């Protein structure tokens, strides 16, 4: 992408109403534009990151055996009346009336809708286990939308729903999602800590929140530091195999959010390992058994011919919240420092002297070669001052920068900068491509 043709409304001003660094940086780098309280346009740069996160989540859901579909944003009130949540959900639900005076709502979550899809088609235990998911916009009329996309009113969530014949089967489905979540967050360059959590209006008795530690996090969290050192299960995990050990390795340590915090239990953690911190909830998984299937009459026939309510769980990831969450975890005084896997472009290419024909010729050639190597390039061929070009490239935080200037051109070399370490070195274009690939 040539910067002169791109839409990157970068701004120097620190927005006064943005209280946390990720929100400030998202506005300054032109990733989002606020259109109303908790409502945002995803500008091109931000949209790229959002799509990358969505894709990583999709790949890890698929690897764990979940099946993607797409449910609507607008739902009929009737389904929620069936489950009993239409009243219970309260003011966070945006209620809408259509021209026929029918009550509708903008979905804050999809347990009812998916249960309705399930009961329409699945009648036998033979179709189980089944896990269906989508990534769709949600609306929650948050009392205090704030911190930019971290607590929006309209936000993008991946939500998966598992269906099993037995409680034991449902716990296995839960374990699969638990492991898939750890792998997904790990791929994004994040350490997300699974913590015992409250179930809130979703209901159920087994639940974990996935938390990234950040001073600006809205939740108070408590855990054993040892848990931070347990690596993700890994992409070669056999999801059909036994997962209890994998779970045990991570649930053996104390880790709880404020609602589930138990001072007496926490006191048993060796003092130097007690972490009491703030955290951002980036994912949340629930097992709730037959809460919705009983209320909505979603039953399956067992091998013995008996009809029983299906066992369910639900699994959410805050895809749009993650964009802010990753920036909270990955920035320095000069701007964002994207982990490679979610960076909007792989590399930034800067032509120092675009008006010099020799320099721009070499830079154009480098642009073509980088693209041919399969890299996504943001090519700054504008004729602004080098200083402001460097600052802008640092601000938007691509992992690598390649600089083409007159001196390097003469020597047949380019300068490569690692955004994270700040390290710069001169090398041939071929070596640079190898390095940033
Ligand atoms: P919170 O405690 O932050 O209000 P929640 O517990 O209400 O979140 P869930 O119902 O568990 O949220 O939804 C699943 C995921 O969706 C959350 O873990 C979070 O990452 C994301 N999410 C929830 N509310 C918002 C929001 N207002 N803006 C952005 N992401 C959100
Ligand atoms: Mg909430
Ligand atoms: Mg919560
Ligand atoms: Mg939650």
XYZ file of C-alpha atoms in Angstrom, residues 61-311:
251
model
C -11.847 -22.332 16.855
C -11.670 -24.449 13.700
C -8.657 -26.350 15.003
C -10.647 -27.241 18.118
C -13.455 -28.607 15.952
C -15.934 -25.729 16.144
C -18.027 -24.903 13.064
C -18.565 -21.344 11.839
C -21.904 -19.812 10.877
C -23.390 -16.323 11.065
C -26.389 -15.293 13.100
C -28.156 -11.932 12.707
C -27.575 -8.881 14.888
C -31.305 -8.187 15.279
C -33.346 -10.759 17.181
C -37.020 -11.255 17.993
C -38.084 -10.648 21.586
C -40.037 -13.940 21.645
C -36.956 -16.125 21.997
C -35.798 -14.106 24.976
C -39.255 -14.298 26.513
C -39.002 -18.082 26.207
C -35.713 -18.200 28.097
C -36.916 -15.667 30.624
C -34.091 -13.252 29.925
C -36.099 -10.576 28.126
C -36.955 -8.877 31.414
C -33.921 -10.103 33.334
C -31.354 -8.589 30.971
C -32.461 -5.078 31.885
C -31.303 -1.792 30.457
C -28.155 -3.105 28.798
C -30.390 -4.565 26.077
C -31.194 -2.233 23.207
C -34.857 -2.793 22.443
C -36.329 -1.894 19.095
C -39.865 -1.889 17.720
C -40.449 -2.517 14.032
C -43.197 -0.967 11.884
C -45.595 -3.744 12.859
C -45.072 -2.945 16.526
C -43.130 -6.181 16.924
C -40.604 -6.182 19.721
C -37.050 -6.743 18.556
C -33.629 -6.263 20.058
C -30.037 -5.814 18.979
C -28.369 -8.979 20.283
C -26.077 -8.561 23.303
C -25.275 -12.310 23.078
C -26.768 -15.291 21.244
C -27.629 -18.189 23.571
C -31.344 -18.018 22.724
C -30.844 -17.685 18.991
C -28.395 -20.555 18.691
C -30.608 -22.757 20.859
C -33.445 -22.025 18.459
C -31.260 -22.977 15.467
C -30.152 -26.143 17.228
C -33.628 -27.339 18.190
C -34.889 -26.807 14.641
C -32.451 -29.363 13.221
C -30.806 -31.581 15.777
C -32.910 -34.377 17.202
C -30.472 -37.189 17.905
C -27.433 -37.744 20.106
C -25.648 -38.935 16.961
C -25.088 -35.326 15.834
C -23.235 -34.548 19.086
C -20.886 -33.172 20.185
C -21.464 -29.990 18.207
C -19.927 -26.559 18.607
C -21.227 -23.658 16.509
C -19.693 -20.194 16.503
C -19.768 -16.850 14.801
C -18.034 -13.480 14.975
C -20.705 -10.840 14.985
C -21.399 -7.322 16.231
C -23.113 -7.093 19.576
C -24.803 -4.154 21.204
C -24.882 -3.584 24.937
C -26.158 -0.274 26.195
C -23.307 0.024 28.699
C -24.030 2.514 31.457
C -20.498 3.896 31.083
C -18.977 3.240 27.662
C -15.324 4.229 28.005
C -11.712 3.493 27.189
C -12.494 3.487 23.481
C -13.134 0.087 21.955
C -12.410 -1.634 25.270
C -15.894 -0.857 26.528
C -17.890 0.059 23.491
C -21.637 -0.254 23.117
C -21.352 -1.775 19.662
C -18.493 -4.291 19.704
C -17.295 -7.370 17.863
C -17.432 -10.662 19.726
C -16.639 -14.215 18.757
C -19.164 -16.403 20.499
C -19.232 -20.191 20.363
C -21.890 -22.544 21.718
C -21.355 -26.204 22.536
C -23.970 -28.958 22.586
C -23.452 -32.337 24.242
C -25.513 -35.286 25.362
C -23.957 -35.652 28.790
C -22.494 -33.357 31.385
C -19.208 -35.222 31.034
C -19.225 -34.551 27.295
C -20.008 -30.889 27.911
C -17.062 -30.581 30.287
C -14.837 -31.992 27.548
C -16.198 -29.375 25.124
C -15.401 -26.744 27.749
C -11.842 -28.033 28.042
C -11.383 -27.809 24.271
C -12.374 -24.159 24.281
C -10.185 -23.483 27.312
C -7.161 -24.819 25.412
C -8.102 -23.151 22.113
C -8.378 -19.796 23.886
C -4.913 -20.105 25.384
C -3.478 -20.904 21.958
C -5.340 -18.036 20.282
C -4.173 -15.418 22.801
C -0.650 -16.790 22.667
C -0.603 -16.390 18.893
C -1.549 -12.724 19.359
C 1.512 -12.220 21.544
C -0.523 -12.024 24.758
C -0.331 -13.767 28.105
C -3.973 -14.302 28.990
C -4.508 -15.851 32.405
C -7.478 -18.168 32.913
C -9.199 -17.229 36.169
C -12.168 -18.603 38.034
C -15.025 -16.268 37.292
C -18.563 -15.351 38.098
C -21.188 -16.330 35.533
C -23.375 -13.180 35.612
C -26.565 -13.133 33.540
C -25.408 -16.071 31.369
C -25.813 -18.481 34.308
C -24.119 -21.784 35.057
C -21.586 -23.123 37.525
C -18.252 -23.576 35.717
C -16.638 -20.495 34.275
C -13.272 -18.926 33.490
C -12.371 -15.434 32.423
C -9.217 -14.875 30.385
C -7.423 -11.857 31.743
C -4.491 -9.817 30.513
C -2.741 -7.854 33.214
C -2.742 -4.068 32.738
C -2.869 -1.201 35.211
C -5.771 0.263 33.283
C -7.804 -2.960 33.511
C -11.286 -2.665 34.972
C -11.187 -5.875 37.013
C -9.290 -6.546 40.226
C -7.621 -9.956 39.861
C -5.579 -12.261 42.053
C -3.328 -15.119 41.030
C -0.258 -17.222 41.624
C 2.666 -15.872 39.588
C 3.633 -19.445 38.647
C 0.613 -19.560 36.348
C 2.141 -16.823 34.173
C 5.015 -19.119 33.295
C 2.907 -22.044 32.077
C 3.126 -21.963 28.262
C 0.098 -22.252 25.980
C -0.872 -25.872 25.176
C 0.522 -25.496 21.635
C -0.945 -25.832 18.143
C -0.092 -29.546 17.983
C -2.484 -30.332 20.852
C -4.727 -33.322 20.130
C -8.171 -31.887 20.818
C -9.758 -35.326 20.614
C -7.376 -36.711 23.206
C -7.510 -36.406 26.980
C -7.357 -32.744 28.024
C -7.747 -33.080 31.795
C -3.989 -32.958 32.394
C -3.621 -29.877 30.215
C -6.383 -28.211 32.248
C -5.008 -29.374 35.582
C -1.605 -27.906 34.788
C -3.273 -24.488 34.640
C -6.101 -24.775 37.141
C -3.888 -26.099 39.946
C -2.741 -22.534 40.680
C -4.809 -19.929 42.457
C -6.344 -17.475 39.984
C -9.601 -15.621 40.545
C -11.353 -12.408 39.667
C -12.692 -10.145 42.412
C -16.141 -11.789 42.470
C -14.646 -15.226 43.127
C -11.695 -14.099 45.226
C -11.106 -16.007 48.464
C -8.589 -14.309 50.790
C -7.991 -17.482 52.803
C -7.104 -19.520 49.711
C -4.975 -16.723 48.275
C -3.017 -16.551 51.549
C -1.831 -20.112 50.913
C 0.066 -18.952 47.810
C 3.740 -18.280 48.719
C 3.950 -14.555 49.406
C 6.499 -13.756 46.691
C 4.196 -15.372 44.128
C 1.023 -13.520 45.102
C -0.091 -11.313 42.239
C -2.773 -8.780 43.082
C -3.308 -6.642 40.020
C -5.690 -5.062 37.533
C -6.751 -6.964 34.452
C -8.671 -6.739 31.180
C -11.258 -9.444 30.471
C -10.582 -10.550 26.878
C -12.493 -13.824 26.964
C -15.019 -15.674 29.065
C -16.207 -19.271 28.915
C -19.212 -20.842 30.620
C -20.677 -24.261 31.162
C -24.344 -23.883 32.050
C -25.814 -27.321 31.396
C -29.507 -27.277 30.599
C -30.363 -23.707 31.581
C -31.471 -22.715 28.064
C -32.256 -26.127 26.611
C -34.827 -26.835 29.345
C -36.454 -23.428 29.087
C -36.539 -23.568 25.289
C -37.213 -27.259 24.923
C -34.077 -28.192 22.995
C -33.917 -31.940 23.466
C -32.089 -34.815 21.827
C -32.921 -38.484 21.707
C -30.512 -40.812 23.523
C -29.465 -44.249 22.203
C -32.227 -45.675 24.413
C -34.853 -43.503 22.724
C -35.340 -41.136 25.631
C -35.573 -37.352 25.014
C -33.264 -35.286 27.221
C -32.379 -31.571 27.255
C -29.047 -30.929 25.593
C -26.044 -29.839 27.721
